[in-house]
Coordinates of C-alpha atoms in Angstrom, one line a residue:
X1 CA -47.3 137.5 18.8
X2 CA -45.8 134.7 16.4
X3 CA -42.6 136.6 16.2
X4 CA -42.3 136.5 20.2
X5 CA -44.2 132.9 20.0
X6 CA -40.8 131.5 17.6
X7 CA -38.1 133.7 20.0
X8 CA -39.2 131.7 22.9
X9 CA -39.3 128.6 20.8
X10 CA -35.7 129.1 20.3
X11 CA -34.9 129.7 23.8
X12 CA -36.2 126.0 24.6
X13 CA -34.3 124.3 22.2
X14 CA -31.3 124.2 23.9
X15 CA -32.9 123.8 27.3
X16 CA -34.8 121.0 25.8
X17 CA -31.4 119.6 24.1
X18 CA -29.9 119.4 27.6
X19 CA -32.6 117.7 29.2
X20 CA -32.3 114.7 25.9
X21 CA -28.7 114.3 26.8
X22 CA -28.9 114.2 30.4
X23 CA -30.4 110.8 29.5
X24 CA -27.5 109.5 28.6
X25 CA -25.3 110.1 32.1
X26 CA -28.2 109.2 34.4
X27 CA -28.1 106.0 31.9
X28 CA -24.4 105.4 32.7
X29 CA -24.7 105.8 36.5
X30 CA -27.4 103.2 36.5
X31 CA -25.1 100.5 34.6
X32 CA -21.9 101.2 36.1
X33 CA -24.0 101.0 39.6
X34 CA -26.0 97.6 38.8
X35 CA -22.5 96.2 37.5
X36 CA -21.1 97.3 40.4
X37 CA -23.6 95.2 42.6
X38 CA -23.8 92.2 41.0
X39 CA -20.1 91.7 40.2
X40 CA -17.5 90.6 42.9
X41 CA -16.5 92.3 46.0
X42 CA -13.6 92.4 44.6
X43 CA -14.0 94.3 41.4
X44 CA -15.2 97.8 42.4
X45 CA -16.8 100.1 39.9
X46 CA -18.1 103.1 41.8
X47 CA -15.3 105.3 41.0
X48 CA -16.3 105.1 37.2
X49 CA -19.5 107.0 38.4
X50 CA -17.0 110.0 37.8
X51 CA -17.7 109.7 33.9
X52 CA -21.2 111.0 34.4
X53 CA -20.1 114.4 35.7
X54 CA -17.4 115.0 32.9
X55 CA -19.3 114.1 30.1
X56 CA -22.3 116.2 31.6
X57 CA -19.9 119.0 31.4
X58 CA -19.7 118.3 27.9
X59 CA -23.2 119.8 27.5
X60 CA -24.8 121.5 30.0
X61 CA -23.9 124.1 32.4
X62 CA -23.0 124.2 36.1
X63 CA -26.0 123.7 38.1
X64 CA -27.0 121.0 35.9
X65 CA -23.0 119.0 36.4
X66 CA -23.1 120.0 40.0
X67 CA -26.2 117.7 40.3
X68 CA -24.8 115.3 38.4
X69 CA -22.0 115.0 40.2
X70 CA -24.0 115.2 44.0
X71 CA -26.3 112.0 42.3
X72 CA -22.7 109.9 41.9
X73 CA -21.5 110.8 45.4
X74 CA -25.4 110.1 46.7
X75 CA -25.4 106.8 44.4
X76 CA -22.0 105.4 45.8
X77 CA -23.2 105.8 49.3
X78 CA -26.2 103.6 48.9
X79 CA -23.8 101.0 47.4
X80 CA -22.1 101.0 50.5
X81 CA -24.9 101.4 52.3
X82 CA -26.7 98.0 50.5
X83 CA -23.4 96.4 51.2
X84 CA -23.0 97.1 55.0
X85 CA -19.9 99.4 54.2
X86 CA -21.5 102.6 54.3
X87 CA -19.1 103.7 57.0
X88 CA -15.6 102.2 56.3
X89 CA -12.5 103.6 55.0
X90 CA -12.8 103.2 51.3
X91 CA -16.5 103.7 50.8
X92 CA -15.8 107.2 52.4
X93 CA -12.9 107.7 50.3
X94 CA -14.4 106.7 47.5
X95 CA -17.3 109.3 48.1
X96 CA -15.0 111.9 48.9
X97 CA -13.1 111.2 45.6
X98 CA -16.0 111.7 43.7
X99 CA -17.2 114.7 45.5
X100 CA -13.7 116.3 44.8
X101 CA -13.6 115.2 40.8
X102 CA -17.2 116.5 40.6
X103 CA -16.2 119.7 42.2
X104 CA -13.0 120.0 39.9
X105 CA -15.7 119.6 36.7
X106 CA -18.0 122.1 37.9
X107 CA -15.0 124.6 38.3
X108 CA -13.6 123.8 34.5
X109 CA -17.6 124.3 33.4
X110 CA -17.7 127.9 35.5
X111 CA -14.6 128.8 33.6
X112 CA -16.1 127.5 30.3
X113 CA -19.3 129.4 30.6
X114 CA -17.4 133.0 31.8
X115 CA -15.2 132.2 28.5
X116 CA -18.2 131.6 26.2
X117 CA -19.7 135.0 27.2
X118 CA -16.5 136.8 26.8
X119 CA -16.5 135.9 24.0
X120 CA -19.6 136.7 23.4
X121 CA -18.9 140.4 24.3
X122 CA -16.1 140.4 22.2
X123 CA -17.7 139.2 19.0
X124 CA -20.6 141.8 20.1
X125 CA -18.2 144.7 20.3
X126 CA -16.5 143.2 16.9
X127 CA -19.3 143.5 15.2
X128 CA -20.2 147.0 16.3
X129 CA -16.7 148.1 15.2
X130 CA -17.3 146.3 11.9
X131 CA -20.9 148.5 11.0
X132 CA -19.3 151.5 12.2
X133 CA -16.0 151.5 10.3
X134 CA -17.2 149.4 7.3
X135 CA -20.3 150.9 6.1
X136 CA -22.0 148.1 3.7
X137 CA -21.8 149.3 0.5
X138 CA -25.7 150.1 -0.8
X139 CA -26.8 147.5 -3.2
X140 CA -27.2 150.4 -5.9
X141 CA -25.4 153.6 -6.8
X142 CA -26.8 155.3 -9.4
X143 CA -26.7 152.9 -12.6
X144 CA -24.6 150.1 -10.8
X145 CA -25.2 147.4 -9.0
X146 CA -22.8 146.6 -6.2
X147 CA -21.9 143.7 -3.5
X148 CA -19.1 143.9 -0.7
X149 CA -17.4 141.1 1.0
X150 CA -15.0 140.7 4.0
X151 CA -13.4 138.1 5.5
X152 CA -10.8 138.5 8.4
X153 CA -8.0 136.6 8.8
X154 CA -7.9 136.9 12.8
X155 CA -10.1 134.6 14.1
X156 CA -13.1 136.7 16.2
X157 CA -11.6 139.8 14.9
X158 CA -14.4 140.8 12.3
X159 CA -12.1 143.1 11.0
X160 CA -8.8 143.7 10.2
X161 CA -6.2 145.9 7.8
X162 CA -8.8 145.7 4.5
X163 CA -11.2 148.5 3.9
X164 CA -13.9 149.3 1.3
X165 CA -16.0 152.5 1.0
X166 CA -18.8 154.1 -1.7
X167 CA -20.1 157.8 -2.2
X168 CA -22.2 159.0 -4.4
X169 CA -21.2 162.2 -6.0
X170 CA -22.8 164.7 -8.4
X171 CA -23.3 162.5 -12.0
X172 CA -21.3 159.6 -10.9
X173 CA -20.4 157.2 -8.0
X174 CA -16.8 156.9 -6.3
X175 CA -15.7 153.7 -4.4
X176 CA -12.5 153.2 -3.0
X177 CA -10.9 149.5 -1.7
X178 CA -7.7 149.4 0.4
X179 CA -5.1 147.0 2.4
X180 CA -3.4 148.8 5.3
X181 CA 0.1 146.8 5.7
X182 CA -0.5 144.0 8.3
X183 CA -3.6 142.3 9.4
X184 CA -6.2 142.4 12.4
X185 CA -6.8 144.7 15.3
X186 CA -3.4 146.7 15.0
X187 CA -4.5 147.7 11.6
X188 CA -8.2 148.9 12.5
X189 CA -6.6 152.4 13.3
X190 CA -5.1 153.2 10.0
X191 CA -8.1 151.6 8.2
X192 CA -10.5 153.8 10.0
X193 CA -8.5 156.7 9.3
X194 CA -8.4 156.5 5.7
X195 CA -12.3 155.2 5.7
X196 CA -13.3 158.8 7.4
X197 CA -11.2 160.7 5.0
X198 CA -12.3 159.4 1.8
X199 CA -16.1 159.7 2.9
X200 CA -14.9 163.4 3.2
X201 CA -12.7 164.4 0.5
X202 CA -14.7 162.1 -1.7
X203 CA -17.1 165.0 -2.0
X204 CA -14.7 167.7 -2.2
X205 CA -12.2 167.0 -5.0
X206 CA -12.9 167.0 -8.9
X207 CA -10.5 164.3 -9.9
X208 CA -9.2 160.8 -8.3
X209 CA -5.6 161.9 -8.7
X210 CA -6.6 165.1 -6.1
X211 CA -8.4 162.7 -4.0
X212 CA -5.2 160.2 -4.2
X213 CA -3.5 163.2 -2.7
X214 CA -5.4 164.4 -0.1
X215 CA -5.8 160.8 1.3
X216 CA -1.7 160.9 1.1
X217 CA -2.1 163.9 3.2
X218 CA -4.3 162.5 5.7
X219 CA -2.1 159.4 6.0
X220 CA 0.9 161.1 6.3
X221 CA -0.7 163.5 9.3
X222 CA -1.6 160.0 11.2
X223 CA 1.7 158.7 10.5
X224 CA 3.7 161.9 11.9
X225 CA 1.5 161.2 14.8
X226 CA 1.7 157.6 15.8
X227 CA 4.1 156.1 13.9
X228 CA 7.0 154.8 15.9
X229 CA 11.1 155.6 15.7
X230 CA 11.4 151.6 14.1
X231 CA 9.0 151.8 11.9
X232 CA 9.4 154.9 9.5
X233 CA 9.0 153.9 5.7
X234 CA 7.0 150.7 7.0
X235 CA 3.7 151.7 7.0
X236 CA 1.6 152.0 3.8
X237 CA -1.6 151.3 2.5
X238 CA -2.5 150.3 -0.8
X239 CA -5.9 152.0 -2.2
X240 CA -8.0 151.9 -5.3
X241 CA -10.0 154.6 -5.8
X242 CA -12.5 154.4 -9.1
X243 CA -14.9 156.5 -10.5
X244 CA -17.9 155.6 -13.0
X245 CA -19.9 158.6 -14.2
X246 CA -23.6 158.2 -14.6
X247 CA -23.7 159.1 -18.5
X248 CA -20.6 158.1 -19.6
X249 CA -19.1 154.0 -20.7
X250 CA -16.2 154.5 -19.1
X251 CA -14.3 154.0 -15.4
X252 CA -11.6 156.1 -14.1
X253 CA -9.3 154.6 -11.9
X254 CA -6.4 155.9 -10.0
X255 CA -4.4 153.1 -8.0
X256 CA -2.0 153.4 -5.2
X257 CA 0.0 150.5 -5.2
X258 CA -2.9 148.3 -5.4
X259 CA -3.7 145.2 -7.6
X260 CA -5.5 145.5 -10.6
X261 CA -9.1 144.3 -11.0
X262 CA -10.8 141.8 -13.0
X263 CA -13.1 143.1 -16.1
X264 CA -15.7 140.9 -16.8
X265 CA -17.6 142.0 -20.4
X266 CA -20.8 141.0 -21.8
X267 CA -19.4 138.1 -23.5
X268 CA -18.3 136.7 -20.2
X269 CA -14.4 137.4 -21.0
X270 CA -12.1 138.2 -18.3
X271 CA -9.6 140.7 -18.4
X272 CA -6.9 142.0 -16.2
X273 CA -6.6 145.9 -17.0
X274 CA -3.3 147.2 -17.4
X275 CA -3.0 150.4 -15.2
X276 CA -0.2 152.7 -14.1
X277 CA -0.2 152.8 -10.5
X278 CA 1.6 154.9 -7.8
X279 CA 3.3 153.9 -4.3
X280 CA 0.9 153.2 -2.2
X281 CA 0.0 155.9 0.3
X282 CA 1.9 156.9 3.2
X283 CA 4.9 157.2 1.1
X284 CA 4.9 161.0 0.8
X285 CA 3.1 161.8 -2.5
X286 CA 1.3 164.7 -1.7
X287 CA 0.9 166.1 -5.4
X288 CA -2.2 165.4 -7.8
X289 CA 0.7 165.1 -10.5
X290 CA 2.0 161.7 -8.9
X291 CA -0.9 160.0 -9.4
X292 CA -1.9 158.6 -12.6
X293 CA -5.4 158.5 -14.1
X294 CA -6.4 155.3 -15.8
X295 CA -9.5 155.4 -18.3
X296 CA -11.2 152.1 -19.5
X297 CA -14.7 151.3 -20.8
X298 CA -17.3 150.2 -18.5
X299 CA -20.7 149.7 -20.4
X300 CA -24.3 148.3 -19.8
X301 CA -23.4 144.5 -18.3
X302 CA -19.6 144.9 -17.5
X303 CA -19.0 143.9 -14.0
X304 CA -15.9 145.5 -12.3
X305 CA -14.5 142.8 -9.4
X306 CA -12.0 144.7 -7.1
X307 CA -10.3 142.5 -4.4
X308 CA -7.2 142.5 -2.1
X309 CA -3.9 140.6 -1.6
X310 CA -6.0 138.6 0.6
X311 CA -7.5 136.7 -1.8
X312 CA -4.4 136.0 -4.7
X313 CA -2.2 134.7 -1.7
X314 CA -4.2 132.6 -0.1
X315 CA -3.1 128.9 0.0
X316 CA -4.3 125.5 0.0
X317 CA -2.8 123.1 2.2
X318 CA 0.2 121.7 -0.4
X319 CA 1.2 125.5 -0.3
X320 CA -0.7 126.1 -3.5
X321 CA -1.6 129.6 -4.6
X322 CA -5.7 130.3 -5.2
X323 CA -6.1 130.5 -9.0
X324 CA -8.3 133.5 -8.5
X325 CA -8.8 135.0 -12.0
X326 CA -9.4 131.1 -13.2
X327 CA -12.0 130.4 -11.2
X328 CA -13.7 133.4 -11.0
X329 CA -13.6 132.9 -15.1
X330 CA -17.0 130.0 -14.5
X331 CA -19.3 132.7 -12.6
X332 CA -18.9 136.0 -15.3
X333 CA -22.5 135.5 -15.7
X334 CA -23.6 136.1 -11.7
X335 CA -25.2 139.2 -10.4
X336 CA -22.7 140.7 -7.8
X337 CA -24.2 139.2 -4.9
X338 CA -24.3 135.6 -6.3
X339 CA -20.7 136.1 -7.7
X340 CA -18.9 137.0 -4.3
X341 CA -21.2 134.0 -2.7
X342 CA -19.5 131.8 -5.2
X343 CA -16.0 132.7 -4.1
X344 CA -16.6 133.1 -0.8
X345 CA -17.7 129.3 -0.6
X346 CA -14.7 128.2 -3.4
X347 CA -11.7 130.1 -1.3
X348 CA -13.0 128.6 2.1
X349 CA -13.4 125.2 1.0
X350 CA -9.3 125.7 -1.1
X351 CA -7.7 127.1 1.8
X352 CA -9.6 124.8 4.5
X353 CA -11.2 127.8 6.4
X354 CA -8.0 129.5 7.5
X355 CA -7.0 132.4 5.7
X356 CA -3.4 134.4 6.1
X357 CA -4.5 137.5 5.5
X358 CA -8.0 140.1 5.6
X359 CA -9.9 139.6 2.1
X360 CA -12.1 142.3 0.8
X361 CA -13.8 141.9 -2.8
X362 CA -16.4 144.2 -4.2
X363 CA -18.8 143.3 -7.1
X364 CA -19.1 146.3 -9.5
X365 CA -21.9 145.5 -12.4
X366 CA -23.3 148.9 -14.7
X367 CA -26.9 147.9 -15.4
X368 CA -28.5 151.0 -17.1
X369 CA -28.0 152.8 -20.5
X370 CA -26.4 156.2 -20.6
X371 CA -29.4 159.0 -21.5
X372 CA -30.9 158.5 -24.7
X373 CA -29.3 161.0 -27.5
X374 CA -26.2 161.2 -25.7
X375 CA -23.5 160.8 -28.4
X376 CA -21.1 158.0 -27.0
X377 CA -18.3 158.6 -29.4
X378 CA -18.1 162.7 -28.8
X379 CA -18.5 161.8 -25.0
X380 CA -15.4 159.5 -24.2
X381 CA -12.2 161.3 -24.6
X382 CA -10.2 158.9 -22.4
X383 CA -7.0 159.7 -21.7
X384 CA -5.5 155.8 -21.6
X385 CA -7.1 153.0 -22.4
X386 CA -5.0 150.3 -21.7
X387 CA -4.8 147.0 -23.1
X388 CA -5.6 143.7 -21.4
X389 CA -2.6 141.8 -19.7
X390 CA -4.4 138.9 -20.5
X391 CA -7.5 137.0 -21.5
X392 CA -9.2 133.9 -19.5
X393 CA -11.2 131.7 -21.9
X394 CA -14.1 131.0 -19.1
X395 CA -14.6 127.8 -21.4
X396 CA -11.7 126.3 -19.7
X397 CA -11.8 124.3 -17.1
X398 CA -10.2 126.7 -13.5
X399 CA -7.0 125.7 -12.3
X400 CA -7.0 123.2 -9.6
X401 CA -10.7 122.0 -9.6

């Protein structure tokens, strides 16, 4: 009862919102229609009465302008009617000027309102699109902790060119982020593609660099499909795909032409890993062999922060790149959730709300132990571990701020 109690609650408000302002045009008819009587004969004020209407417009809907606007044509009568000019040429012209502005509002609020639920539908199908292509990542898998975020660059899109995905598999979890070349709705196609083959070949390959391939596969299928005569070689889609057993330190990583991710460690250091990536997929790779397998430690309180291109090239308004890896250096020690908050709220406010391209960023933190008694040093035998490109002292004060 108190849920349905507070859903009618917010029904009123706007109702009783409207019915506040209306105040204020039934205020101005009253002022401009005294003025109008006491001034001159000569100095005639009715036709202001068309303000009322318009700025009515401004807040309600049709019926409530059209009576608005029926009130000026019915308030410049009895001016002419108090006057003794009820009948003559310009009283009637004045009246039928005002019916015809009034009119003319009422139509531009009609159109406004079939706009607003357009758009509506849109941002309802949007949405709908959104949940069933981009499955929020679960807050846990296995011994992690993980956050999602997605920002579209297409205004009302919801979604665009950037993809994320997670599986669980046996002994370890599997999460793959991607940027399908170009932005918005023409890109939802190849992003859904890839999305429904990695939630299925996730499962059925023993190694990312097989997984790498069978994705190339699956692009290169759509591609032979759709792609046009003009555009052969220029669709791609860059793709991280990372592992992180249950029981071991460590993260596998196989990248496809995609930017490295920021390593945040226990001592709230940031690095930037240095990996051996392929082409990005859609190139033709079809062999395991092409794909690389990078192996780094990831231990109890590292946090893994994968993004896209979105985020490095987005501007300010001088034309300024986002010093991404700088000012993420200030919020090492956030949980996922409150980390992606923080940027979301620092790269609006730098770039002023309008982004160039889709941004996705995932929040990757390992929060448990590996099994007691499990020997550490006899259980990493990582092919490559990398050294860091570089080091941000989080000390220092980020770039730009």
């Amino acid at each position: 009862m108190g849920a349905r109690n507070q859903h009618v609650v917010g029904l009123r408000q706007p109702w009783q919102s409207s019915h506040v302002l209306l105040l204020i045009p039934v205020a101005l008819i009253v002022v401009i229609t005294v003025s109008d009587i006491v001034t001159p004969a000569d100095i005639v004020l009715g036709p202001l009465l068309v303000i009322a209407p318009a700025l009515t417009a401004w807040f309600a809907g049709p019926w409530m302008t059209s009576g608005i606007g029926a009130l000026t044509v019915m308030v410049q009568g009895f001016v002419g009617w108090r006057d003794g000019r009820l009948l003559s040429r310009n009283v009637l012209v004045e009246m039928a000027a005002l019916a015809v502005l009034s009119t003319v509002v009422v139509s531009f609020c009609v159109a406004r309102d079939r706009h607003r639920r357009q758009l509506a539908r849109v941002r309802t199908v949007a949405e709908a699109a959104q949940h069933v292509l981009l499955w929020p990542l679960p807050t846990r898998l296995g011994p992690l902790q993980l956050a999602c975020l997605y920002l579209a660059a297409e205004e009302e899109a919801e979604i665009g060119g950037d993809l994320y995905a997670g599986a669980r598999t046996d002994g370890a979890a599997r999460v793959m982020i991607g940027d399908v070349r170009g932005k918005g709705l023409p890109a939802v196609g190849e992003a859904a593609l890839l999305l429904g083959a990695f939630r299925e070949a996730a499962h059925q390959h023993a190694s990312l660099p097989q997984l790498a391939a069978a994705l190339e596969r699956s692009i290169a299928r759509y591609l032979a499909d759709f792609e046009h005569d003009g555009e052969t070689g220029e669709r791609f889609v860059t793709a991280f795909l990372l592992e992180i057993p249950d029981d071991e330190p460590v993260i596998r990583i196989t990248s496809c032409g995609h930017p490295a991710p920021l390593l945040f460690g226990p001592d709230n250091g940031v690095t930037v890993p240095s990996l051996s990536p392929a082409p990005p997929l859609g190139v033709g790779l079809t062999d395991p062999d092409d794909h690389d397998l990078d192996v780094l430690p990831f231990g109890p309180g590292d946090t893994l922060l994968l993004y896209t291109d979105g985020v490095i090239e987005a501007r300010d308004r001088h034309g300024a790149f986002y010093p991404f890896a700088e000012r993420v250096a200030q919020w090492t020690d956030h949980n996922p959730e409150a980390l992606l908050h923080k940027i979301q709220r620092d790269l609006i406010d730098y770039t002023g709300g309008g982004l160039a391209d889709d941004v996705a960023l995932i929040a990757i933190r390992r929060t448990l132990i590996p099994r007691p008694g499990h020997d550490l040093g006899h259980a990493v035998h990582p092919r490559r571990v990398p050294p860091p490109l570089r080091i941000i002292d989080p000390s220092r004060p980020p770039a730009g701020s």
